[in-house]
PDB file of N, CA and C in Angstrom:
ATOM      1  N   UNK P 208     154.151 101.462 150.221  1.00  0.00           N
ATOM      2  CA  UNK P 208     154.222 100.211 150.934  1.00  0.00           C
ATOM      3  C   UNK P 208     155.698  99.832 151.079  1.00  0.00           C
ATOM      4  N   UNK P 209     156.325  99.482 152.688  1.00  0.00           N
ATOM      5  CA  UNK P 209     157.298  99.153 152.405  1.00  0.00           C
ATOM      6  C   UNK P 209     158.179  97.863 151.960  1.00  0.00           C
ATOM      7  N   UNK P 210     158.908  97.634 151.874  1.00  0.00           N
ATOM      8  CA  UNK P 210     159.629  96.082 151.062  1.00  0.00           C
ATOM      9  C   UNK P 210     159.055  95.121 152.362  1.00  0.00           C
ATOM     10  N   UNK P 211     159.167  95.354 153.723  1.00  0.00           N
ATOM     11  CA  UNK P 211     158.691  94.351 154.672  1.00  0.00           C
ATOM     12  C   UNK P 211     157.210  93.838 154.330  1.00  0.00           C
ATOM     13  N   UNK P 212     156.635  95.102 154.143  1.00  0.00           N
ATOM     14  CA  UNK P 212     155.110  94.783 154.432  1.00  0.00           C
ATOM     15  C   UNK P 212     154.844  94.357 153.274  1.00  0.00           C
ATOM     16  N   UNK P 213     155.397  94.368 151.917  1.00  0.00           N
ATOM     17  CA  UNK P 213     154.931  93.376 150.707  1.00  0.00           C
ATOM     18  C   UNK P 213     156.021  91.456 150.643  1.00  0.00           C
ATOM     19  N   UNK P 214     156.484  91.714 151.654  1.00  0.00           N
ATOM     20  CA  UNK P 214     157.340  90.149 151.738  1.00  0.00           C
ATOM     21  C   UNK P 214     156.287  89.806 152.654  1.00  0.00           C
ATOM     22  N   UNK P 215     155.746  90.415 153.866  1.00  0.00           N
ATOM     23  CA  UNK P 215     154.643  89.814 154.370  1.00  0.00           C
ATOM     24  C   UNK P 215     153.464  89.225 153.796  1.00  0.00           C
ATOM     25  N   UNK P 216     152.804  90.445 152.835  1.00  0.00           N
ATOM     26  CA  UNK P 216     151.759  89.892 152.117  1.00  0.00           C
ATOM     27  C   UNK P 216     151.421  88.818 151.068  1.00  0.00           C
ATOM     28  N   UNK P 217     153.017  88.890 150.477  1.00  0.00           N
ATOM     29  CA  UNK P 217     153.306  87.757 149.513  1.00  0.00           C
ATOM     30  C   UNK P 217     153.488  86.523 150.468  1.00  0.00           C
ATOM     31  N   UNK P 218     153.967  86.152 152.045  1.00  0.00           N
ATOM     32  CA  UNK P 218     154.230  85.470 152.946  1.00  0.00           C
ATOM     33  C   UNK P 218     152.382  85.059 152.466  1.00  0.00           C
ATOM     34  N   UNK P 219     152.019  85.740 153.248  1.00  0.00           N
ATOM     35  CA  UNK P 219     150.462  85.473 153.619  1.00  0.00           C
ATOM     36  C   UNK P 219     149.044  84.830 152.427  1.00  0.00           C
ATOM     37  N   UNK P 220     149.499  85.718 150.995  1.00  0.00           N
ATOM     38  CA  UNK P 220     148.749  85.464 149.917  1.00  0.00           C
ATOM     39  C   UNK P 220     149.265  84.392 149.471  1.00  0.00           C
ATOM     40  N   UNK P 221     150.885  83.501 149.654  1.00  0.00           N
ATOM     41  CA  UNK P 221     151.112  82.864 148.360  1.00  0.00           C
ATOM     42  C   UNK P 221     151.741  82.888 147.376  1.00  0.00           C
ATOM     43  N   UNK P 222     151.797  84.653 147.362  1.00  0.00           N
ATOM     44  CA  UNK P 222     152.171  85.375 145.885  1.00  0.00           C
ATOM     45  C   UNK P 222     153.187  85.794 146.217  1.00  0.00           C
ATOM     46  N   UNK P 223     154.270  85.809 145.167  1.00  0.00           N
ATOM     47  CA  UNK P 223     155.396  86.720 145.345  1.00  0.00           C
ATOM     48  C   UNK P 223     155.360  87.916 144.133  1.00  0.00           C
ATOM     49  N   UNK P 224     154.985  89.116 145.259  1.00  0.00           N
ATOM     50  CA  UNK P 224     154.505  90.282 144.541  1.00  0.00           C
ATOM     51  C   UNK P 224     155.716  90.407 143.803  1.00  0.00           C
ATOM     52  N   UNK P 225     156.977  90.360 143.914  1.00  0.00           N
ATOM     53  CA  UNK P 225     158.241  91.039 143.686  1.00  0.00           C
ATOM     54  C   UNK P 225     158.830  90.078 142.218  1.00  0.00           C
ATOM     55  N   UNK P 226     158.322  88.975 141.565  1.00  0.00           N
ATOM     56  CA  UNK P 226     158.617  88.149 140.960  1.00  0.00           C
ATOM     57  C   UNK P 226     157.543  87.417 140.004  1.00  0.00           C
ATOM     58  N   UNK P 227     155.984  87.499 140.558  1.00  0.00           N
ATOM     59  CA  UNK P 227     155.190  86.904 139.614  1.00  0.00           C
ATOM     60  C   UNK P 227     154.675  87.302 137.789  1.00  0.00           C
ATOM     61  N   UNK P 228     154.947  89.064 138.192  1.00  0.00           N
ATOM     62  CA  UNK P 228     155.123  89.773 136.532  1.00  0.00           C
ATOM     63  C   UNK P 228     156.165  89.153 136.052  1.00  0.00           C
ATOM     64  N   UNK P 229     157.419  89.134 136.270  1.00  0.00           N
ATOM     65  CA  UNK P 229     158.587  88.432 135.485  1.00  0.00           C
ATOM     66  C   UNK P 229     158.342  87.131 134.917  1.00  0.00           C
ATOM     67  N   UNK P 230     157.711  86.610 135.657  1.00  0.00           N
ATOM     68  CA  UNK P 230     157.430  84.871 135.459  1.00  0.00           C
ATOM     69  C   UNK P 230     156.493  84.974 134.480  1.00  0.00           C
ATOM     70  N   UNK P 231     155.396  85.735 134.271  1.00  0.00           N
ATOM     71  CA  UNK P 231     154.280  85.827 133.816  1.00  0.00           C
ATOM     72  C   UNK P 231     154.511  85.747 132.522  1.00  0.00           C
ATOM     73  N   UNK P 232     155.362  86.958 132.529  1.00  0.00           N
ATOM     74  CA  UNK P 232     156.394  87.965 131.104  1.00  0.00           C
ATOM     75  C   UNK P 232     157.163  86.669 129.999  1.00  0.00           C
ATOM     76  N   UNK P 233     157.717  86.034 130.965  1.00  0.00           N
ATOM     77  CA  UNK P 233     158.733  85.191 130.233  1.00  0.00           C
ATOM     78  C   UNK P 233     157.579  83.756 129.548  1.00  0.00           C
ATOM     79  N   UNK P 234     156.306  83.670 129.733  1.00  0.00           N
ATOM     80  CA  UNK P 234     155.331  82.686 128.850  1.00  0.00           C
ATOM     81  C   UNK P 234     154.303  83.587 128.702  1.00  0.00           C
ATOM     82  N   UNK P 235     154.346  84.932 128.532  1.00  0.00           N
ATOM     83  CA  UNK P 235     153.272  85.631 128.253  1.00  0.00           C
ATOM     84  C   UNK P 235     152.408  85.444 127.128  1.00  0.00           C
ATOM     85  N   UNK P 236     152.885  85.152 126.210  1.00  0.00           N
ATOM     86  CA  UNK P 236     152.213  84.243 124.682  1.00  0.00           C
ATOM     87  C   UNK P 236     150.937  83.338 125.102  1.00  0.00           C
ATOM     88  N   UNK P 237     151.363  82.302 125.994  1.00  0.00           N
ATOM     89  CA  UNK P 237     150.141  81.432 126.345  1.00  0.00           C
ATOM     90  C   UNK P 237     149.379  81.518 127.410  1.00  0.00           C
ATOM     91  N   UNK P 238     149.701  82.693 128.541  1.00  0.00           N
ATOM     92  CA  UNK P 238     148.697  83.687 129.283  1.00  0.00           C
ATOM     93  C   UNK P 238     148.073  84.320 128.440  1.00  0.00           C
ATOM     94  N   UNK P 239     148.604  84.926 127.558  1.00  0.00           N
ATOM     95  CA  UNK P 239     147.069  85.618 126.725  1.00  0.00           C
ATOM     96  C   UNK P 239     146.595  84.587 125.871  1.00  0.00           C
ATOM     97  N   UNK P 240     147.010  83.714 125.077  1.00  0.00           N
ATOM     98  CA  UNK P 240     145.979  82.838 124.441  1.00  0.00           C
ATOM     99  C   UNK P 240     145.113  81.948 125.593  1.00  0.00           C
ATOM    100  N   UNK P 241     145.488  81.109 126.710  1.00  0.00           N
ATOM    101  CA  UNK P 241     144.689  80.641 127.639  1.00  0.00           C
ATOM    102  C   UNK P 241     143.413  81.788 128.357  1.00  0.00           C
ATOM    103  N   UNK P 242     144.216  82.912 128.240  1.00  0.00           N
ATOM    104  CA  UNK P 242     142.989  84.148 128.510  1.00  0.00           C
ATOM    105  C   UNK P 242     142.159  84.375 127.693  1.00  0.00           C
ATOM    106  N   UNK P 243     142.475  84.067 126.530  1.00  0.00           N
ATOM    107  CA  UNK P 243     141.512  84.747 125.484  1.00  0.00           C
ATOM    108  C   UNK P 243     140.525  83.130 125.136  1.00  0.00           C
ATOM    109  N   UNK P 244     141.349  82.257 125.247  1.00  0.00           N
ATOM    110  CA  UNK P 244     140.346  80.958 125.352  1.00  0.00           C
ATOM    111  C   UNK P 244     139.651  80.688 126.237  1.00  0.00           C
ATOM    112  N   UNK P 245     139.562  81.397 127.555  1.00  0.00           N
ATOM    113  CA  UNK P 245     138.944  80.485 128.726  1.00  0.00           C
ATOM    114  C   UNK P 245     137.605  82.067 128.664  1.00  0.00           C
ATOM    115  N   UNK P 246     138.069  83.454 128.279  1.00  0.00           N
ATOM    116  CA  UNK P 246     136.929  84.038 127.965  1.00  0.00           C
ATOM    117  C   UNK P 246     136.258  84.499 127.271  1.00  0.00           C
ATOM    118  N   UNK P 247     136.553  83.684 126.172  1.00  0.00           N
ATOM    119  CA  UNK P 247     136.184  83.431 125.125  1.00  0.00           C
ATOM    120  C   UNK P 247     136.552  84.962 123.682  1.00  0.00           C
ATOM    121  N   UNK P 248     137.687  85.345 123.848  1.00  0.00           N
ATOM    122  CA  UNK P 248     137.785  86.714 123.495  1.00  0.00           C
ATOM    123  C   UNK P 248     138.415  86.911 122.280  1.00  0.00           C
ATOM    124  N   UNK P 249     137.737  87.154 121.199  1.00  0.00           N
ATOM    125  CA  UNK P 249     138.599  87.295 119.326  1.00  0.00           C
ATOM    126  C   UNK P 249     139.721  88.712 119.759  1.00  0.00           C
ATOM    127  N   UNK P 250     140.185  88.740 118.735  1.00  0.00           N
ATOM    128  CA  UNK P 250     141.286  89.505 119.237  1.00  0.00           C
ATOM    129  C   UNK P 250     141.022  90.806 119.297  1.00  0.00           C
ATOM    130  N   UNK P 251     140.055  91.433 118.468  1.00  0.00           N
ATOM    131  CA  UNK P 251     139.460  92.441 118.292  1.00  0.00           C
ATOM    132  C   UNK P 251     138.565  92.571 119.752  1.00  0.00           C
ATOM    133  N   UNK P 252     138.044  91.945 120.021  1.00  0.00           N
ATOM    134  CA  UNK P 252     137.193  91.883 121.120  1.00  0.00           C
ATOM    135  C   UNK P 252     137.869  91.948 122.560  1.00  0.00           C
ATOM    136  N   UNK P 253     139.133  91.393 122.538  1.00  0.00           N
ATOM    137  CA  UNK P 253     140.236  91.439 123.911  1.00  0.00           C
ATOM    138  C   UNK P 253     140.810  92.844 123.368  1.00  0.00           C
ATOM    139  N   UNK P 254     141.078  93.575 122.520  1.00  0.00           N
ATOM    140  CA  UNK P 254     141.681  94.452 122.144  1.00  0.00           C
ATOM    141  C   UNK P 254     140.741  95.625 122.402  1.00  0.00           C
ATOM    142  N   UNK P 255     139.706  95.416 122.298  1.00  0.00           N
ATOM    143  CA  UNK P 255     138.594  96.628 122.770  1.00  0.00           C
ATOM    144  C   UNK P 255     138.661  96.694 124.713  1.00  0.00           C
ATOM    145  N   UNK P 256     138.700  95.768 124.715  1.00  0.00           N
ATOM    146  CA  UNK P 256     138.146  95.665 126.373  1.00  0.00           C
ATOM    147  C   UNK P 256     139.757  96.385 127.214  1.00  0.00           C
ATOM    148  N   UNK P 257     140.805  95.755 126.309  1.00  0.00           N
ATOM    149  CA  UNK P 257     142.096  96.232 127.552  1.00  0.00           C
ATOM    150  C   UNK P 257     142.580  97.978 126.829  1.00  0.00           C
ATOM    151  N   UNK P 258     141.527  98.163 125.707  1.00  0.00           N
ATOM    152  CA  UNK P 258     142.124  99.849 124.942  1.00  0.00           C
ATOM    153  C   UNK P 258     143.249  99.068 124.141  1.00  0.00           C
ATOM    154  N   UNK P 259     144.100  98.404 123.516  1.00  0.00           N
ATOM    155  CA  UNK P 259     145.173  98.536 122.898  1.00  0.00           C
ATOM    156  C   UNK P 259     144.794  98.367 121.515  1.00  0.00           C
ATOM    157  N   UNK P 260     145.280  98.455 120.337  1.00  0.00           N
ATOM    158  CA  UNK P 260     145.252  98.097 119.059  1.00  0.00           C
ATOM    159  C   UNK P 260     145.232  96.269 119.144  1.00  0.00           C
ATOM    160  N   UNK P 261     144.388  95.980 117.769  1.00  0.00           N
ATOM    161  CA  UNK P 261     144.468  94.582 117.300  1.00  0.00           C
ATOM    162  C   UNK P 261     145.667  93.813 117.046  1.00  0.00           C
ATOM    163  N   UNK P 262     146.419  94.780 116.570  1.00  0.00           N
ATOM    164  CA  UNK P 262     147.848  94.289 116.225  1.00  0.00           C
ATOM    165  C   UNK P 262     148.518  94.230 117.503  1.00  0.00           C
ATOM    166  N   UNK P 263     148.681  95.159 118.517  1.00  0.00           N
ATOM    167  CA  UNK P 263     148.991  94.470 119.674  1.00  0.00           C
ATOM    168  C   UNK P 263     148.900  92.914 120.229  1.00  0.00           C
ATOM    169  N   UNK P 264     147.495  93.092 120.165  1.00  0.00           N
ATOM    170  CA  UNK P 264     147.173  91.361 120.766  1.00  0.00           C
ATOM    171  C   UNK P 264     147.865  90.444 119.679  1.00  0.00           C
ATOM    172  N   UNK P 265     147.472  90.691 118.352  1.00  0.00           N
ATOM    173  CA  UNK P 265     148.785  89.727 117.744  1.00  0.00           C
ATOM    174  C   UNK P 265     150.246  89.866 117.962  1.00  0.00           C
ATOM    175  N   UNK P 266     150.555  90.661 118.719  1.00  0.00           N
ATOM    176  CA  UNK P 266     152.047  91.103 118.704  1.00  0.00           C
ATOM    177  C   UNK P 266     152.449  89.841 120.108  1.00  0.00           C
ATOM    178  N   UNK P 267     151.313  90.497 121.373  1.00  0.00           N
ATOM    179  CA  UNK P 267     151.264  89.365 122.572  1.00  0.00           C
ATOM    180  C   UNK P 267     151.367  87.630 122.331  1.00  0.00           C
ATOM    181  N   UNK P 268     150.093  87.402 121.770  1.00  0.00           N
ATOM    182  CA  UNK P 268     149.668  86.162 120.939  1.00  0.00           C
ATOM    183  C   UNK P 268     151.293  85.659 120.341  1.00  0.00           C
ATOM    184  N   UNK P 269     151.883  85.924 119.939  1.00  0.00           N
ATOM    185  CA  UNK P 269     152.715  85.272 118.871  1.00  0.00           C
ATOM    186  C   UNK P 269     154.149  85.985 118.961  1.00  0.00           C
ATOM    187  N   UNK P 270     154.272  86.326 120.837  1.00  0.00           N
ATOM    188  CA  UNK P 270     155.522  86.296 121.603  1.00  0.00           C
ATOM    189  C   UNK P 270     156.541  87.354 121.250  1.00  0.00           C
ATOM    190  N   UNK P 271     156.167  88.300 120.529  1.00  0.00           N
ATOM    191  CA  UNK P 271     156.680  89.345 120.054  1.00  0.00           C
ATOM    192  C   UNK P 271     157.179  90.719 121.095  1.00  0.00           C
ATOM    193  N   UNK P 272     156.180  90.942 122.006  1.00  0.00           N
ATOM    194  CA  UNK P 272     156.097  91.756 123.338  1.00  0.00           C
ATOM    195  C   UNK P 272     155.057  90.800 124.120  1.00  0.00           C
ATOM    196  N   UNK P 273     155.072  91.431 125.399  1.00  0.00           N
ATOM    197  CA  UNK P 273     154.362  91.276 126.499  1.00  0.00           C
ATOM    198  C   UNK P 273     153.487  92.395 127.096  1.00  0.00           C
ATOM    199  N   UNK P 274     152.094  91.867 127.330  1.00  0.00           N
ATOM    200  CA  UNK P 274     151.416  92.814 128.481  1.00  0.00           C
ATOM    201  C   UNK P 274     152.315  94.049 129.515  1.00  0.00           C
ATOM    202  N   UNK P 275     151.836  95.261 129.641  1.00  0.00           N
ATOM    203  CA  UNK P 275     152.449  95.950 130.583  1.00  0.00           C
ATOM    204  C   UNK P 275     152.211  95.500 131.716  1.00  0.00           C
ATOM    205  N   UNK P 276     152.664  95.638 133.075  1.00  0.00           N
ATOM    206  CA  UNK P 276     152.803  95.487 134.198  1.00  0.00           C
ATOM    207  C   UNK P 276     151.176  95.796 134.709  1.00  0.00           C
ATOM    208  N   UNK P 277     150.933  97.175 133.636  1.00  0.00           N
ATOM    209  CA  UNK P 277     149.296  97.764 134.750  1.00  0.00           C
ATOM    210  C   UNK P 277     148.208  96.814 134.018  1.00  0.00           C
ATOM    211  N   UNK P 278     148.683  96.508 132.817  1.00  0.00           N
ATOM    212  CA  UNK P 278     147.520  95.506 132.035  1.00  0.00           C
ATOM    213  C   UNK P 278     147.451  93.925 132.981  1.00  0.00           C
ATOM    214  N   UNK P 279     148.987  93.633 133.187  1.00  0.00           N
ATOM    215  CA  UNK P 279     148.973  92.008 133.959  1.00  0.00           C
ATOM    216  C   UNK P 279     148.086  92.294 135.148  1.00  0.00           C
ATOM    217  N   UNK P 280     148.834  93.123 135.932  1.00  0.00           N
ATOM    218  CA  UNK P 280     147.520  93.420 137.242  1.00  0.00           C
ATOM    219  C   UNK P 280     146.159  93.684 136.953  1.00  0.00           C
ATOM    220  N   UNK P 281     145.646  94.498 135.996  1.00  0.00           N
ATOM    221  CA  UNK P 281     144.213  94.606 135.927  1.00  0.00           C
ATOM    222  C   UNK P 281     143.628  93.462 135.558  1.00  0.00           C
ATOM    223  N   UNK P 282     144.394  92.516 134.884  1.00  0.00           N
ATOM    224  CA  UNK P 282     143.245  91.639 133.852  1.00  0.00           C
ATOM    225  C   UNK P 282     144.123  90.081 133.781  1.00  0.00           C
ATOM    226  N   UNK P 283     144.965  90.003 133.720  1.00  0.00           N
ATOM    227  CA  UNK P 283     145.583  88.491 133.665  1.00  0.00           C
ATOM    228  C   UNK P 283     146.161  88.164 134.520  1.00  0.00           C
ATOM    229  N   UNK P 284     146.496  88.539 135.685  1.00  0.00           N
ATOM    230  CA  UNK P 284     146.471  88.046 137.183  1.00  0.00           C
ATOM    231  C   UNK P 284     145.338  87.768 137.982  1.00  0.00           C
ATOM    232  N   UNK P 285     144.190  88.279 137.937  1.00  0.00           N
ATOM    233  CA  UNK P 285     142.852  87.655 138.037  1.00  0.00           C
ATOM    234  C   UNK P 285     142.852  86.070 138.218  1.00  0.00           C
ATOM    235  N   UNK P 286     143.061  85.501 137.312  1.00  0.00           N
ATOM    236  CA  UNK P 286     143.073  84.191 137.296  1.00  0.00           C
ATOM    237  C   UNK P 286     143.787  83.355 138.192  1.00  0.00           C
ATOM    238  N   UNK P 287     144.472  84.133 138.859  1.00  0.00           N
ATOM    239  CA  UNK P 287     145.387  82.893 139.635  1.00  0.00           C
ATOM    240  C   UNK P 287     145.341  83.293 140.688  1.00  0.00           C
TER     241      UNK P 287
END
C-alpha cells in the first residue's frame, strides 16, 4: 500500500494509520486494563486468548512493556 493511499484512508476512516500505535503505546497500561475490564478478562484468561505468558500481561498491566504492533491490531484497536 502506498503512503498516498494510507493518508487517504486514514483521511476517510478518521484514523491515522501512521500514528495511532504510538499513541496507543505511550498509555498502553490502561488500554489493557480498560480491555481486560470491559471483557471481562483475568490475566490468565487474556493471556491464553492473545498466546503470551501471564507474566507478560503483568508486565503490560503495570507499564513495564507494551503490546506488539500485530497484538494492538488484532485485539485492542477493535475498540475504537
Amino acid at each position: 500500500m502506498s503512503l498516498d493511499t494510507l493518508s487517504k484512508l486514514s483521511a476517510v476512516l478518521d484514523f491515522d494509520f501512521k500514528t495511532d500505535y504510538h499513541k496507543f503505546k505511550e498509555h498502553s497500561a490502561e488500554h489493557v486494563c480498560s480491555f481486560m475490564s470491559e471483557n471481562q478478562y483475568s490475566i490468565r484468561q487474556l493471556a491464553k486468548v492473545l498466546n503470551v505468558s501471564a507474566t507478560t500481561i503483568k508486565h503490560w498491566r503495570g507499564g513495564v512493556c507494551a503490546p506488539s504492533y500485530l497484538i494492538w491490531e488484532r485485539f485492542f484497536k477493535q475498540g475504537k
